Amino acid sequence: MASPQIAANAFSHIQSFALNASVIDDKTGFGVTPSPSNFHISRTYHGDEATFRSKIAPEILRTLPTPSSTKIKSFSWIESLADMWSSPLPQPLTGYDNHDNFYAKSILVPETTPLTPTALLKYFTYIATNGSKTPSWFSELNLLGGPSSKINTPQYPSAYSHRNSL
């Protein structure tokens, strides 16, 4: 990431993008993984590639710094999971034993009051100045709500109570 201010401005745009009904629908899911050295936007669009290239990609990239690289590929559902896993999906014949220990903390933001420019600047300043000083960790900002989100309009009762979250 070039600077905390550039990252804060970029995420502010991405947050607005996630609420823009003219480009976002229930086929779109994405997240941002910031680090002291980069700003990675990833995830999936479950629609046709032509629509993604002509409608969604230009809008998400509008106002952002020129990316160092881009990767747009068409996958089947299973292929997209393997791509996010970065290797073939493990399918053991005798039982699953791939375990990892981790601690997770979630903070949810209501769609009606997205993160402010001041909050974003403080967050990205922290990432830029403390990211390499801490033990192994990462931060992922997933945008789950927005127009046509199935999370916001549950069909069945669920334990997920934060239906108005971005």
PDB file of C-alpha atoms in Angstrom:
ATOM      1  CA  MET A   1       0.000   0.000   0.000  1.00  0.00           C
ATOM      2  CA  ALA A   2       1.514   3.299  -1.078  1.00  0.00           C
ATOM      3  CA  SER A   3       0.236   5.177   1.974  1.00  0.00           C
ATOM      4  CA  PRO A   4      -2.473   4.893   4.621  1.00  0.00           C
ATOM      5  CA  GLN A   5      -4.323   7.816   3.002  1.00  0.00           C
ATOM      6  CA  ILE A   6      -4.373   6.151  -0.433  1.00  0.00           C
ATOM      7  CA  ALA A   7      -5.564   2.875   1.142  1.00  0.00           C
ATOM      8  CA  ALA A   8      -8.286   4.682   3.139  1.00  0.00           C
ATOM      9  CA  ASN A   9      -9.480   6.495   0.001  1.00  0.00           C
ATOM     10  CA  ALA A  10      -9.457   3.225  -1.959  1.00  0.00           C
ATOM     11  CA  PHE A  11     -11.445   1.338   0.657  1.00  0.00           C
ATOM     12  CA  SER A  12     -13.898   4.220   0.969  1.00  0.00           C
ATOM     13  CA  HIS A  13     -14.546   3.875  -2.783  1.00  0.00           C
ATOM     14  CA  ILE A  14     -14.890   0.082  -2.474  1.00  0.00           C
ATOM     15  CA  GLN A  15     -17.350   0.530   0.395  1.00  0.00           C
ATOM     16  CA  SER A  16     -19.436   2.905  -1.755  1.00  0.00           C
ATOM     17  CA  PHE A  17     -19.150   0.455  -4.656  1.00  0.00           C
ATOM     18  CA  ALA A  18     -20.587  -2.315  -2.441  1.00  0.00           C
ATOM     19  CA  LEU A  19     -23.699  -0.197  -1.858  1.00  0.00           C
ATOM     20  CA  ASN A  20     -24.177   0.811  -5.514  1.00  0.00           C
ATOM     21  CA  ALA A  21     -27.261  -1.005  -6.828  1.00  0.00           C
ATOM     22  CA  SER A  22     -26.396  -0.088 -10.424  1.00  0.00           C
ATOM     23  CA  VAL A  23     -23.409  -2.482 -10.372  1.00  0.00           C
ATOM     24  CA  ILE A  24     -23.830  -4.785  -7.373  1.00  0.00           C
ATOM     25  CA  ASP A  25     -26.293  -7.647  -7.255  1.00  0.00           C
ATOM     26  CA  ASP A  26     -26.590 -11.008  -5.528  1.00  0.00           C
ATOM     27  CA  LYS A  27     -23.958 -12.532  -7.823  1.00  0.00           C
ATOM     28  CA  THR A  28     -21.128 -10.456  -6.330  1.00  0.00           C
ATOM     29  CA  GLY A  29     -19.043 -11.207  -3.270  1.00  0.00           C
ATOM     30  CA  PHE A  30     -15.641  -9.744  -2.572  1.00  0.00           C
ATOM     31  CA  GLY A  31     -13.167  -8.729   0.062  1.00  0.00           C
ATOM     32  CA  VAL A  32     -10.019  -6.735   0.623  1.00  0.00           C
ATOM     33  CA  THR A  33      -6.878  -8.049   2.297  1.00  0.00           C
ATOM     34  CA  PRO A  34      -4.583  -5.166   3.281  1.00  0.00           C
ATOM     35  CA  SER A  35      -0.995  -5.524   4.426  1.00  0.00           C
ATOM     36  CA  PRO A  36       1.814  -3.040   4.981  1.00  0.00           C
ATOM     37  CA  SER A  37       2.989  -3.647   1.402  1.00  0.00           C
ATOM     38  CA  ASN A  38      -0.165  -4.173  -0.668  1.00  0.00           C
ATOM     39  CA  PHE A  39      -3.926  -3.995  -1.000  1.00  0.00           C
ATOM     40  CA  HIS A  40      -5.474  -7.137  -2.478  1.00  0.00           C
ATOM     41  CA  ILE A  41      -9.068  -7.200  -3.789  1.00  0.00           C
ATOM     42  CA  SER A  42     -10.411 -10.683  -4.418  1.00  0.00           C
ATOM     43  CA  ARG A  43     -13.367 -13.015  -4.484  1.00  0.00           C
ATOM     44  CA  THR A  44     -16.033 -14.055  -6.908  1.00  0.00           C
ATOM     45  CA  TYR A  45     -18.711 -12.947  -9.325  1.00  0.00           C
ATOM     46  CA  HIS A  46     -21.203 -15.688 -10.127  1.00  0.00           C
ATOM     47  CA  GLY A  47     -22.258 -14.339 -13.492  1.00  0.00           C
ATOM     48  CA  ASP A  48     -20.817 -14.158 -16.978  1.00  0.00           C
ATOM     49  CA  GLU A  49     -17.294 -12.857 -17.517  1.00  0.00           C
ATOM     50  CA  ALA A  50     -18.360 -10.313 -20.169  1.00  0.00           C
ATOM     51  CA  THR A  51     -20.665  -8.545 -17.694  1.00  0.00           C
ATOM     52  CA  PHE A  52     -17.942  -8.539 -15.058  1.00  0.00           C
ATOM     53  CA  ARG A  53     -15.388  -7.043 -17.457  1.00  0.00           C
ATOM     54  CA  SER A  54     -17.740  -4.421 -18.915  1.00  0.00           C
ATOM     55  CA  LYS A  55     -19.745  -3.361 -15.853  1.00  0.00           C
ATOM     56  CA  ILE A  56     -18.239  -4.408 -12.527  1.00  0.00           C
ATOM     57  CA  ALA A  57     -14.452  -4.304 -12.989  1.00  0.00           C
ATOM     58  CA  PRO A  58     -14.376  -0.746 -14.418  1.00  0.00           C
ATOM     59  CA  GLU A  59     -16.509   0.551 -11.542  1.00  0.00           C
ATOM     60  CA  ILE A  60     -14.545  -1.124  -8.776  1.00  0.00           C
ATOM     61  CA  LEU A  61     -11.263   0.097 -10.279  1.00  0.00           C
ATOM     62  CA  ARG A  62     -12.527   3.643 -10.893  1.00  0.00           C
ATOM     63  CA  THR A  63     -10.583   6.113  -8.683  1.00  0.00           C
ATOM     64  CA  LEU A  64      -8.234   3.380  -7.390  1.00  0.00           C
ATOM     65  CA  PRO A  65      -4.487   3.513  -8.023  1.00  0.00           C
ATOM     66  CA  THR A  66      -3.437   1.467 -11.055  1.00  0.00           C
ATOM     67  CA  PRO A  67      -3.107  -2.144  -9.866  1.00  0.00           C
ATOM     68  CA  SER A  68       0.257  -3.875 -10.140  1.00  0.00           C
ATOM     69  CA  SER A  69      -1.572  -6.907 -11.532  1.00  0.00           C
ATOM     70  CA  THR A  70      -5.067  -8.180 -12.251  1.00  0.00           C
ATOM     71  CA  LYS A  71      -6.438 -11.687 -12.662  1.00  0.00           C
ATOM     72  CA  ILE A  72      -9.888 -12.280 -14.106  1.00  0.00           C
ATOM     73  CA  LYS A  73     -10.721 -15.901 -14.847  1.00  0.00           C
ATOM     74  CA  SER A  74     -13.822 -17.984 -15.454  1.00  0.00           C
ATOM     75  CA  PHE A  75     -14.171 -21.004 -13.178  1.00  0.00           C
ATOM     76  CA  SER A  76     -16.700 -23.621 -12.218  1.00  0.00           C
ATOM     77  CA  TRP A  77     -17.793 -23.486  -8.574  1.00  0.00           C
ATOM     78  CA  ILE A  78     -15.305 -26.173  -7.455  1.00  0.00           C
ATOM     79  CA  GLU A  79     -12.500 -24.626  -9.538  1.00  0.00           C
ATOM     80  CA  SER A  80     -13.123 -21.242  -7.881  1.00  0.00           C
ATOM     81  CA  LEU A  81     -12.804 -22.829  -4.417  1.00  0.00           C
ATOM     82  CA  ALA A  82      -9.534 -24.506  -5.418  1.00  0.00           C
ATOM     83  CA  ASP A  83      -8.245 -21.176  -6.779  1.00  0.00           C
ATOM     84  CA  MET A  84      -9.004 -19.418  -3.475  1.00  0.00           C
ATOM     85  CA  TRP A  85      -7.318 -22.339  -1.643  1.00  0.00           C
ATOM     86  CA  SER A  86      -4.283 -21.899  -3.987  1.00  0.00           C
ATOM     87  CA  SER A  87      -4.009 -25.639  -4.578  1.00  0.00           C
ATOM     88  CA  PRO A  88      -6.221 -28.647  -5.265  1.00  0.00           C
ATOM     89  CA  LEU A  89      -8.823 -29.055  -2.540  1.00  0.00           C
ATOM     90  CA  PRO A  90      -7.853 -31.795  -0.077  1.00  0.00           C
ATOM     91  CA  GLN A  91     -10.201 -34.753  -0.230  1.00  0.00           C
ATOM     92  CA  PRO A  92      -8.814 -37.413   2.110  1.00  0.00           C
ATOM     93  CA  LEU A  93     -10.194 -40.930   1.750  1.00  0.00           C
ATOM     94  CA  THR A  94      -9.760 -41.884   5.418  1.00  0.00           C
ATOM     95  CA  GLY A  95     -10.915 -38.745   7.238  1.00  0.00           C
ATOM     96  CA  TYR A  96     -10.151 -35.099   7.444  1.00  0.00           C
ATOM     97  CA  ASP A  97      -7.081 -34.177   9.483  1.00  0.00           C
ATOM     98  CA  ASN A  98      -6.020 -30.784   8.126  1.00  0.00           C
ATOM     99  CA  HIS A  99      -6.327 -28.517  11.178  1.00  0.00           C
ATOM    100  CA  ASP A 100      -5.150 -25.043  12.015  1.00  0.00           C
ATOM    101  CA  ASN A 101      -5.298 -23.053  15.235  1.00  0.00           C
ATOM    102  CA  PHE A 102      -6.363 -19.452  14.971  1.00  0.00           C
ATOM    103  CA  TYR A 103      -8.132 -16.617  16.718  1.00  0.00           C
ATOM    104  CA  ALA A 104     -10.675 -14.568  14.815  1.00  0.00           C
ATOM    105  CA  LYS A 105     -12.354 -11.300  15.657  1.00  0.00           C
ATOM    106  CA  SER A 106     -15.221  -9.886  13.646  1.00  0.00           C
ATOM    107  CA  ILE A 107     -16.387  -6.317  13.591  1.00  0.00           C
ATOM    108  CA  LEU A 108     -19.528  -5.552  11.641  1.00  0.00           C
ATOM    109  CA  VAL A 109     -20.520  -2.168  10.267  1.00  0.00           C
ATOM    110  CA  PRO A 110     -24.155  -1.246   9.576  1.00  0.00           C
ATOM    111  CA  GLU A 111     -24.922  -0.445   5.937  1.00  0.00           C
ATOM    112  CA  THR A 112     -26.605   2.775   7.039  1.00  0.00           C
ATOM    113  CA  THR A 113     -23.392   4.067   8.656  1.00  0.00           C
ATOM    114  CA  PRO A 114     -20.353   2.739   6.735  1.00  0.00           C
ATOM    115  CA  LEU A 115     -16.830   3.286   8.008  1.00  0.00           C
ATOM    116  CA  THR A 116     -15.880   6.963   8.020  1.00  0.00           C
ATOM    117  CA  PRO A 117     -12.808   8.377   6.249  1.00  0.00           C
ATOM    118  CA  THR A 118     -11.285   9.121   9.688  1.00  0.00           C
ATOM    119  CA  ALA A 119     -11.808   5.546  10.922  1.00  0.00           C
ATOM    120  CA  LEU A 120     -10.389   4.120   7.704  1.00  0.00           C
ATOM    121  CA  LEU A 121      -7.313   6.350   7.881  1.00  0.00           C
ATOM    122  CA  LYS A 122      -6.648   5.270  11.491  1.00  0.00           C
ATOM    123  CA  TYR A 123      -7.072   1.607  10.564  1.00  0.00           C
ATOM    124  CA  PHE A 124      -4.728   1.744   7.559  1.00  0.00           C
ATOM    125  CA  THR A 125      -2.194   3.819   9.505  1.00  0.00           C
ATOM    126  CA  TYR A 126      -2.155   1.064  12.121  1.00  0.00           C
ATOM    127  CA  ILE A 127      -1.718  -1.635   9.461  1.00  0.00           C
ATOM    128  CA  ALA A 128       1.127   0.334   7.817  1.00  0.00           C
ATOM    129  CA  THR A 129       3.008   1.022  11.049  1.00  0.00           C
ATOM    130  CA  ASN A 130       2.364  -2.162  13.055  1.00  0.00           C
ATOM    131  CA  GLY A 131       1.777  -4.867  10.473  1.00  0.00           C
ATOM    132  CA  SER A 132       5.330  -6.175  10.316  1.00  0.00           C
ATOM    133  CA  LYS A 133       5.926  -5.864  14.080  1.00  0.00           C
ATOM    134  CA  THR A 134       3.327  -8.393  15.184  1.00  0.00           C
ATOM    135  CA  PRO A 135       3.212 -12.198  15.074  1.00  0.00           C
ATOM    136  CA  SER A 136       1.678 -13.875  12.047  1.00  0.00           C
ATOM    137  CA  TRP A 137      -1.720 -12.311  11.374  1.00  0.00           C
ATOM    138  CA  PHE A 138      -3.839 -10.957   8.601  1.00  0.00           C
ATOM    139  CA  SER A 139      -6.846  -8.754   8.192  1.00  0.00           C
ATOM    140  CA  GLU A 140      -9.636  -9.343   5.732  1.00  0.00           C
ATOM    141  CA  LEU A 141     -12.418  -6.877   5.026  1.00  0.00           C
ATOM    142  CA  ASN A 142     -15.336  -8.716   3.453  1.00  0.00           C
ATOM    143  CA  LEU A 143     -18.261  -6.815   2.033  1.00  0.00           C
ATOM    144  CA  LEU A 144     -21.230  -9.078   2.641  1.00  0.00           C
ATOM    145  CA  GLY A 145     -24.299  -6.870   2.396  1.00  0.00           C
ATOM    146  CA  GLY A 146     -25.411  -4.395  -0.210  1.00  0.00           C
ATOM    147  CA  PRO A 147     -28.173  -4.398  -2.808  1.00  0.00           C
ATOM    148  CA  SER A 148     -29.881  -7.757  -3.413  1.00  0.00           C
ATOM    149  CA  SER A 149     -27.790  -9.434  -0.702  1.00  0.00           C
ATOM    150  CA  LYS A 150     -29.166 -12.778   0.444  1.00  0.00           C
ATOM    151  CA  ILE A 151     -27.668 -12.019   3.855  1.00  0.00           C
ATOM    152  CA  ASN A 152     -29.952  -8.995   4.174  1.00  0.00           C
ATOM    153  CA  THR A 153     -33.074 -10.901   3.114  1.00  0.00           C
ATOM    154  CA  PRO A 154     -32.936 -14.319   4.758  1.00  0.00           C
ATOM    155  CA  GLN A 155     -35.320 -16.914   3.433  1.00  0.00           C
ATOM    156  CA  TYR A 156     -35.032 -19.083   6.530  1.00  0.00           C
ATOM    157  CA  PRO A 157     -34.295 -18.332  10.209  1.00  0.00           C
ATOM    158  CA  SER A 158     -30.595 -18.314  11.008  1.00  0.00           C
ATOM    159  CA  ALA A 159     -28.192 -17.695  13.879  1.00  0.00           C
ATOM    160  CA  TYR A 160     -26.667 -14.850  11.855  1.00  0.00           C
ATOM    161  CA  SER A 161     -28.348 -11.823  13.399  1.00  0.00           C
ATOM    162  CA  HIS A 162     -26.459  -8.993  11.722  1.00  0.00           C
ATOM    163  CA  ARG A 163     -28.662  -8.740   8.629  1.00  0.00           C
ATOM    164  CA  ASN A 164     -28.118  -5.004   8.180  1.00  0.00           C
ATOM    165  CA  SER A 165     -24.320  -5.192   8.065  1.00  0.00           C
ATOM    166  CA  LEU A 166     -22.082  -4.203   5.218  1.00  0.00           C
TER     167      LEU A 166
END
